[in-house]
mmCIF file of C-alpha atoms in Angstrom:
data_model
loop_
_atom_site.group_PDB
_atom_site.id
_atom_site.type_symbol
_atom_site.label_atom_id
_atom_site.label_comp_id
_atom_site.label_asym_id
_atom_site.label_seq_id
_atom_site.Cartn_x
_atom_site.Cartn_y
_atom_site.Cartn_z
ATOM 1 C CA MET D 1 37.046 177.389 85.450
ATOM 2 C CA THR D 2 40.361 176.509 83.914
ATOM 3 C CA ASP D 3 41.840 176.561 87.668
ATOM 4 C CA ASN D 4 39.001 174.887 88.994
ATOM 5 C CA SER D 5 39.259 172.532 86.607
ATOM 6 C CA THR D 6 41.999 170.780 87.367
ATOM 7 C CA SER D 7 42.295 171.489 90.946
ATOM 8 C CA GLN D 8 38.510 169.114 91.275
ATOM 9 C CA GLN D 9 40.798 165.967 88.282
ATOM 10 C CA ARG D 10 43.841 166.470 90.686
ATOM 11 C CA PRO D 11 43.475 163.462 93.719
ATOM 12 C CA ALA D 12 43.633 164.754 96.829
ATOM 13 C CA LYS D 13 46.244 162.376 99.020
ATOM 14 C CA PRO D 14 45.932 159.637 101.763
ATOM 15 C CA LYS D 15 46.347 161.998 105.388
ATOM 16 C CA ASN D 16 48.058 159.819 107.998
ATOM 17 C CA ASN D 17 46.446 158.428 109.210
ATOM 18 C CA THR D 18 46.554 158.337 113.269
ATOM 19 C CA PHE D 19 44.913 155.167 115.012
ATOM 20 C CA LEU D 20 46.519 152.899 113.057
ATOM 21 C CA GLU D 21 50.062 154.517 112.931
ATOM 22 C CA LEU D 22 49.164 153.844 117.137
ATOM 23 C CA ILE D 23 48.252 150.469 117.067
ATOM 24 C CA PHE D 24 51.160 148.786 113.756
ATOM 25 C CA ASN D 25 53.317 151.388 115.567
ATOM 26 C CA ILE D 26 53.534 150.972 119.241
ATOM 27 C CA ILE D 27 50.382 148.783 120.580
ATOM 28 C CA ILE D 28 51.125 145.104 117.814
ATOM 29 C CA PRO D 29 55.188 145.186 118.691
ATOM 30 C CA SER D 30 54.520 146.222 122.371
ATOM 31 C CA LEU D 31 51.913 143.019 122.310
ATOM 32 C CA ILE D 32 54.085 141.265 121.341
ATOM 33 C CA LEU D 33 57.550 141.548 122.955
ATOM 34 C CA MET D 34 55.506 141.621 125.605
ATOM 35 C CA LYS D 35 53.372 138.520 125.463
ATOM 36 C CA LEU D 36 54.912 136.488 122.986
ATOM 37 C CA SER D 37 58.490 135.963 123.039
ATOM 38 C CA GLY D 38 59.084 133.095 125.113
ATOM 39 C CA GLU D 39 60.026 130.153 124.314
ATOM 40 C CA GLU D 40 56.421 128.278 124.438
ATOM 41 C CA TYR D 41 55.218 131.334 121.499
ATOM 42 C CA LEU D 42 57.466 132.333 118.943
ATOM 43 C CA GLY D 43 60.767 132.433 120.837
ATOM 44 C CA ILE D 44 63.520 135.779 121.419
ATOM 45 C CA VAL D 45 65.216 136.335 117.923
ATOM 46 C CA PRO D 46 61.405 135.715 116.091
ATOM 47 C CA GLY D 47 59.214 137.525 118.500
ATOM 48 C CA LEU D 48 61.293 140.072 118.155
ATOM 49 C CA LEU D 49 61.576 140.465 114.231
ATOM 50 C CA VAL D 50 58.609 140.261 113.920
ATOM 51 C CA ALA D 51 57.266 142.899 117.049
ATOM 52 C CA LEU D 52 59.999 144.458 114.516
ATOM 53 C CA ALA D 53 57.775 144.240 111.287
ATOM 54 C CA PHE D 54 55.200 145.740 111.923
ATOM 55 C CA PRO D 55 55.961 149.685 111.850
ATOM 56 C CA VAL D 56 59.019 148.523 108.872
ATOM 57 C CA VAL D 57 55.814 147.925 106.569
ATOM 58 C CA TYR D 58 53.873 150.029 108.314
ATOM 59 C CA GLY D 59 56.104 152.906 107.408
ATOM 60 C CA ILE D 60 56.372 151.037 102.989
ATOM 61 C CA TYR D 61 53.247 151.223 103.515
ATOM 62 C CA ASP D 62 52.514 154.127 104.098
ATOM 63 C CA PHE D 63 55.274 156.129 101.924
ATOM 64 C CA VAL D 64 53.595 153.890 98.792
ATOM 65 C CA THR D 65 50.393 155.080 99.613
ATOM 66 C CA THR D 66 51.006 158.695 100.481
ATOM 67 C CA ARG D 67 53.915 159.839 98.329
ATOM 68 C CA THR D 68 55.438 161.465 100.909
ATOM 69 C CA PHE D 69 59.044 160.960 102.406
ATOM 70 C CA ASN D 70 60.576 163.418 104.918
ATOM 71 C CA PHE D 71 63.867 163.447 107.423
ATOM 72 C CA ILE D 72 61.797 162.087 110.176
ATOM 73 C CA SER D 73 60.555 159.155 108.407
ATOM 74 C CA LEU D 74 63.897 158.041 107.704
ATOM 75 C CA LEU D 75 64.876 158.157 111.320
ATOM 76 C CA GLY D 76 62.503 155.553 112.733
ATOM 77 C CA PHE D 77 62.738 154.289 110.071
ATOM 78 C CA LEU D 78 67.053 153.548 111.523
ATOM 79 C CA SER D 79 65.671 153.238 114.540
ATOM 80 C CA THR D 80 63.367 150.031 113.966
ATOM 81 C CA LEU D 81 66.917 148.287 112.283
ATOM 82 C CA LEU D 82 69.162 149.454 114.782
ATOM 83 C CA THR D 83 66.626 148.448 117.732
ATOM 84 C CA GLY D 84 66.509 144.768 115.847
ATOM 85 C CA GLY D 85 70.961 145.296 115.570
ATOM 86 C CA ILE D 86 70.844 145.588 119.123
ATOM 87 C CA GLY D 87 68.109 142.927 119.984
ATOM 88 C CA LEU D 88 69.866 140.282 117.416
ATOM 89 C CA PHE D 89 73.699 141.830 118.266
ATOM 90 C CA GLU D 90 72.677 141.346 121.625
ATOM 91 C CA LEU D 91 74.508 144.567 122.260
ATOM 92 C CA ASP D 92 74.908 145.872 125.443
ATOM 93 C CA ALA D 93 70.966 147.813 126.662
ATOM 94 C CA GLU D 94 73.277 151.781 127.369
ATOM 95 C CA TRP D 95 73.285 151.015 123.563
ATOM 96 C CA LEU D 96 69.824 151.257 123.259
ATOM 97 C CA ALA D 97 69.407 153.999 126.241
ATOM 98 C CA ILE D 98 71.668 155.457 123.622
ATOM 99 C CA LYS D 99 69.788 155.063 120.721
ATOM 100 C CA GLU D 100 66.406 155.801 121.808
ATOM 101 C CA ALA D 101 67.877 159.671 122.969
ATOM 102 C CA ALA D 102 69.747 159.671 119.413
ATOM 103 C CA ILE D 103 67.181 159.837 117.279
ATOM 104 C CA PRO D 104 65.415 162.813 119.507
ATOM 105 C CA ALA D 105 69.243 164.338 119.836
ATOM 106 C CA ILE D 106 69.584 164.457 115.897
ATOM 107 C CA ILE D 107 66.141 165.786 115.016
ATOM 108 C CA GLY D 108 66.630 168.746 117.720
ATOM 109 C CA LEU D 109 69.800 170.324 116.532
ATOM 110 C CA VAL D 110 68.559 169.665 112.059
ATOM 111 C CA VAL D 111 65.944 171.666 114.378
ATOM 112 C CA LEU D 112 68.362 175.126 116.228
ATOM 113 C CA VAL D 113 71.137 174.558 112.545
ATOM 114 C CA SER D 114 68.212 175.497 111.060
ATOM 115 C CA GLY D 115 67.180 178.760 112.746
ATOM 116 C CA PHE D 116 71.308 179.901 112.241
ATOM 117 C CA SER D 117 71.106 179.200 108.590
ATOM 118 C CA GLY D 118 68.516 181.780 108.200
ATOM 119 C CA LYS D 119 66.022 179.301 107.517
ATOM 120 C CA PRO D 120 64.034 177.973 110.108
ATOM 121 C CA LEU D 121 62.681 174.380 110.698
ATOM 122 C CA LEU D 122 59.372 175.789 112.105
ATOM 123 C CA ALA D 123 58.833 178.849 109.462
ATOM 124 C CA LYS D 124 58.371 176.129 106.694
ATOM 125 C CA LEU D 125 56.398 173.220 108.506
ATOM 126 C CA MET D 126 53.935 175.366 110.765
ATOM 127 C CA LEU D 127 53.752 178.929 107.810
ATOM 128 C CA ASN D 128 51.664 176.676 104.840
ATOM 129 C CA PRO D 129 50.314 178.444 102.861
ATOM 130 C CA THR D 130 47.214 176.148 102.518
ATOM 131 C CA LEU D 131 47.144 177.136 105.495
ATOM 132 C CA PHE D 132 47.852 181.067 106.633
ATOM 133 C CA ASN D 133 47.489 183.094 103.385
ATOM 134 C CA LEU D 134 51.077 183.858 103.418
ATOM 135 C CA ASN D 135 50.741 186.892 101.427
ATOM 136 C CA VAL D 136 48.111 188.974 103.956
ATOM 137 C CA ILE D 137 50.716 188.512 106.474
ATOM 138 C CA TYR D 138 53.918 189.795 104.031
ATOM 139 C CA ASP D 139 51.999 192.447 103.358
ATOM 140 C CA ALA D 140 51.111 193.584 106.817
ATOM 141 C CA LEU D 141 53.850 193.113 108.867
ATOM 142 C CA ALA D 142 56.001 195.089 106.154
ATOM 143 C CA GLU D 143 53.029 197.856 105.718
ATOM 144 C CA LYS D 144 53.736 198.266 109.529
ATOM 145 C CA ASN D 145 57.721 197.388 109.833
ATOM 146 C CA ASN D 146 57.721 194.587 112.076
ATOM 147 C CA THR D 147 59.606 192.012 109.475
ATOM 148 C CA SER D 148 62.663 191.957 111.927
ATOM 149 C CA VAL D 149 60.596 191.707 114.283
ATOM 150 C CA PHE D 150 58.781 188.663 112.832
ATOM 151 C CA LYS D 151 61.736 186.945 112.218
ATOM 152 C CA ALA D 152 63.372 187.313 115.346
ATOM 153 C CA LYS D 153 59.982 185.284 116.888
ATOM 154 C CA ILE D 154 60.165 182.809 114.224
ATOM 155 C CA ASN D 155 63.150 182.241 115.150
ATOM 156 C CA ARG D 156 62.262 181.743 119.308
ATOM 157 C CA ALA D 157 59.814 179.934 118.456
ATOM 158 C CA ASN D 158 62.374 176.960 116.306
ATOM 159 C CA HIS D 159 64.033 176.844 119.679
ATOM 160 C CA LEU D 160 61.637 176.581 121.400
ATOM 161 C CA LEU D 161 60.715 172.931 118.922
ATOM 162 C CA ALA D 162 63.999 172.735 119.013
ATOM 163 C CA SER D 163 64.172 172.531 122.999
ATOM 164 C CA THR D 164 60.712 169.976 122.898
ATOM 165 C CA PHE D 165 62.779 167.430 120.807
ATOM 166 C CA VAL D 166 65.633 168.160 124.121
ATOM 167 C CA PHE D 167 63.241 167.059 126.155
ATOM 168 C CA SER D 168 62.177 164.006 124.087
ATOM 169 C CA ALA D 169 65.803 162.415 123.919
ATOM 170 C CA SER D 170 66.066 163.096 128.153
ATOM 171 C CA ALA D 171 63.289 161.611 128.523
ATOM 172 C CA ASN D 172 63.766 158.220 126.164
ATOM 173 C CA TYR D 173 67.319 157.151 127.507
ATOM 174 C CA ILE D 174 65.924 157.930 131.266
ATOM 175 C CA LEU D 175 63.252 155.732 130.307
ATOM 176 C CA ALA D 176 65.125 152.718 128.688
ATOM 177 C CA LYS D 177 67.285 153.067 131.846
ATOM 178 C CA ILE D 178 64.731 152.619 134.273
ATOM 179 C CA ILE D 179 63.186 149.821 132.555
ATOM 180 C CA VAL D 180 64.996 148.008 129.941
ATOM 181 C CA THR D 181 67.884 147.154 132.798
ATOM 182 C CA SER D 182 67.527 143.209 130.302
ATOM 183 C CA ASN D 183 70.408 142.135 128.664
ATOM 184 C CA ALA D 184 69.380 141.802 124.692
ATOM 185 C CA GLY D 185 69.130 138.165 123.870
ATOM 186 C CA THR D 186 67.051 137.618 126.661
ATOM 187 C CA VAL D 187 62.619 136.944 126.792
ATOM 188 C CA GLU D 188 63.834 139.448 129.798
ATOM 189 C CA PHE D 189 65.090 142.180 126.854
ATOM 190 C CA ASN D 190 62.186 141.622 124.953
ATOM 191 C CA GLU D 191 59.367 142.253 127.625
ATOM 192 C CA GLN D 192 61.371 145.220 128.588
ATOM 193 C CA LEU D 193 61.743 147.497 125.321
ATOM 194 C CA GLY D 194 57.774 146.085 125.408
ATOM 195 C CA GLU D 195 57.031 148.051 127.852
ATOM 196 C CA MET D 196 59.168 151.009 127.657
ATOM 197 C CA THR D 197 57.502 151.497 124.252
ATOM 198 C CA LEU D 198 53.634 151.440 125.387
ATOM 199 C CA ILE D 199 54.792 153.553 129.053
ATOM 200 C CA SER D 200 57.200 155.877 125.757
ATOM 201 C CA TYR D 201 53.812 157.379 124.259
ATOM 202 C CA PRO D 202 51.537 158.444 127.224
ATOM 203 C CA VAL D 203 54.799 159.151 129.370
ATOM 204 C CA ILE D 204 56.740 160.946 126.017
ATOM 205 C CA ALA D 205 54.717 161.709 123.238
ATOM 206 C CA ILE D 206 52.560 163.331 124.657
ATOM 207 C CA PRO D 207 53.961 166.199 126.782
ATOM 208 C CA SER D 208 55.431 167.396 124.016
ATOM 209 C CA LEU D 209 51.662 166.895 121.705
ATOM 210 C CA ILE D 210 51.943 169.539 124.612
ATOM 211 C CA MET D 211 55.018 171.717 123.922
ATOM 212 C CA LEU D 212 53.815 171.709 120.217
ATOM 213 C CA ILE D 213 50.946 172.716 120.542
ATOM 214 C CA GLY D 214 51.968 175.821 122.390
ATOM 215 C CA ILE D 215 54.590 177.075 120.064
ATOM 216 C CA MET D 216 52.017 176.746 117.090
ATOM 217 C CA VAL D 217 49.273 179.387 119.813
ATOM 218 C CA TYR D 218 52.742 181.393 120.475
ATOM 219 C CA VAL D 219 53.481 181.614 116.522
ATOM 220 C CA VAL D 220 49.096 182.188 116.032
ATOM 221 C CA LYS D 221 49.378 185.110 118.702
ATOM 222 C CA THR D 222 52.350 186.731 117.467
ATOM 223 C CA ILE D 223 51.143 186.978 113.455
ATOM 224 C CA THR D 224 48.192 188.257 115.265
ATOM 225 C CA ARG D 225 49.825 191.005 117.263
ATOM 226 C CA LEU D 226 52.512 192.259 114.568
ATOM 227 C CA THR D 227 50.286 192.483 111.568
ATOM 228 C CA GLY D 228 47.361 194.463 113.512
ATOM 229 C CA LEU D 229 44.910 191.808 112.320
ATOM 230 C CA LYS D 230 42.631 188.722 113.102
ATOM 231 C CA PHE D 231 42.692 185.193 112.861
ATOM 232 C CA GLU D 232 40.170 184.976 110.868
ATOM 233 C CA GLN D 233 42.174 186.883 108.670
ATOM 234 C CA VAL D 234 45.055 185.438 108.059
ATOM 235 C CA LEU D 235 43.402 181.775 107.709
ATOM 236 C CA GLN D 236 43.973 180.484 103.354
ATOM 237 C CA GLN D 237 40.236 181.246 102.357
ATOM 238 C CA GLU D 238 39.035 178.703 100.278
#
């Protein structure tokens, strides 16, 4: 009774709203940069600042409402600030391409190093006690002497996760080089930046998501095969 009443009284954490993330991080900034950066509207610098303000403000709002903070969110915030710095200081467009590649590359490196440290980041992300009954899984693995094999498979999946960020870094760099060819501090630069932001979602994010789903399927099949349990049996029961 005590556990049930405690769990009932504990307020559930608000979940991230994917639709709002797309609106405030992708669509609105892209439209402002592409349509409102001309001198007849906001102007070059104000247009850039207004566009970049949306993901920054939404990121702060999301942190306040969900009370969650992670490494990837920090990189996203830094990415926005760096983009603004490149535009405001009118740096060469090559720096934008480097920045676009650097963020996912850093994440991929962190994921890769975590595997060599013996604590793969993928395990922390996917082997979640709220989703899987870890005690049942680990007991079944130990019973079948498959614990070491399972760790090797998870490490391989961790390498696959790192490779998705390598893909993202490469694709980001190529996309930036192809689309953003104008000098920073010009209307053309803002418009091309908006176009790149808008196109990057279907061109890069969706393929990355498909690869991530493939990795999740690989992990689930590994769990069921090495434990001899059915998928329903490894899930956490409410």
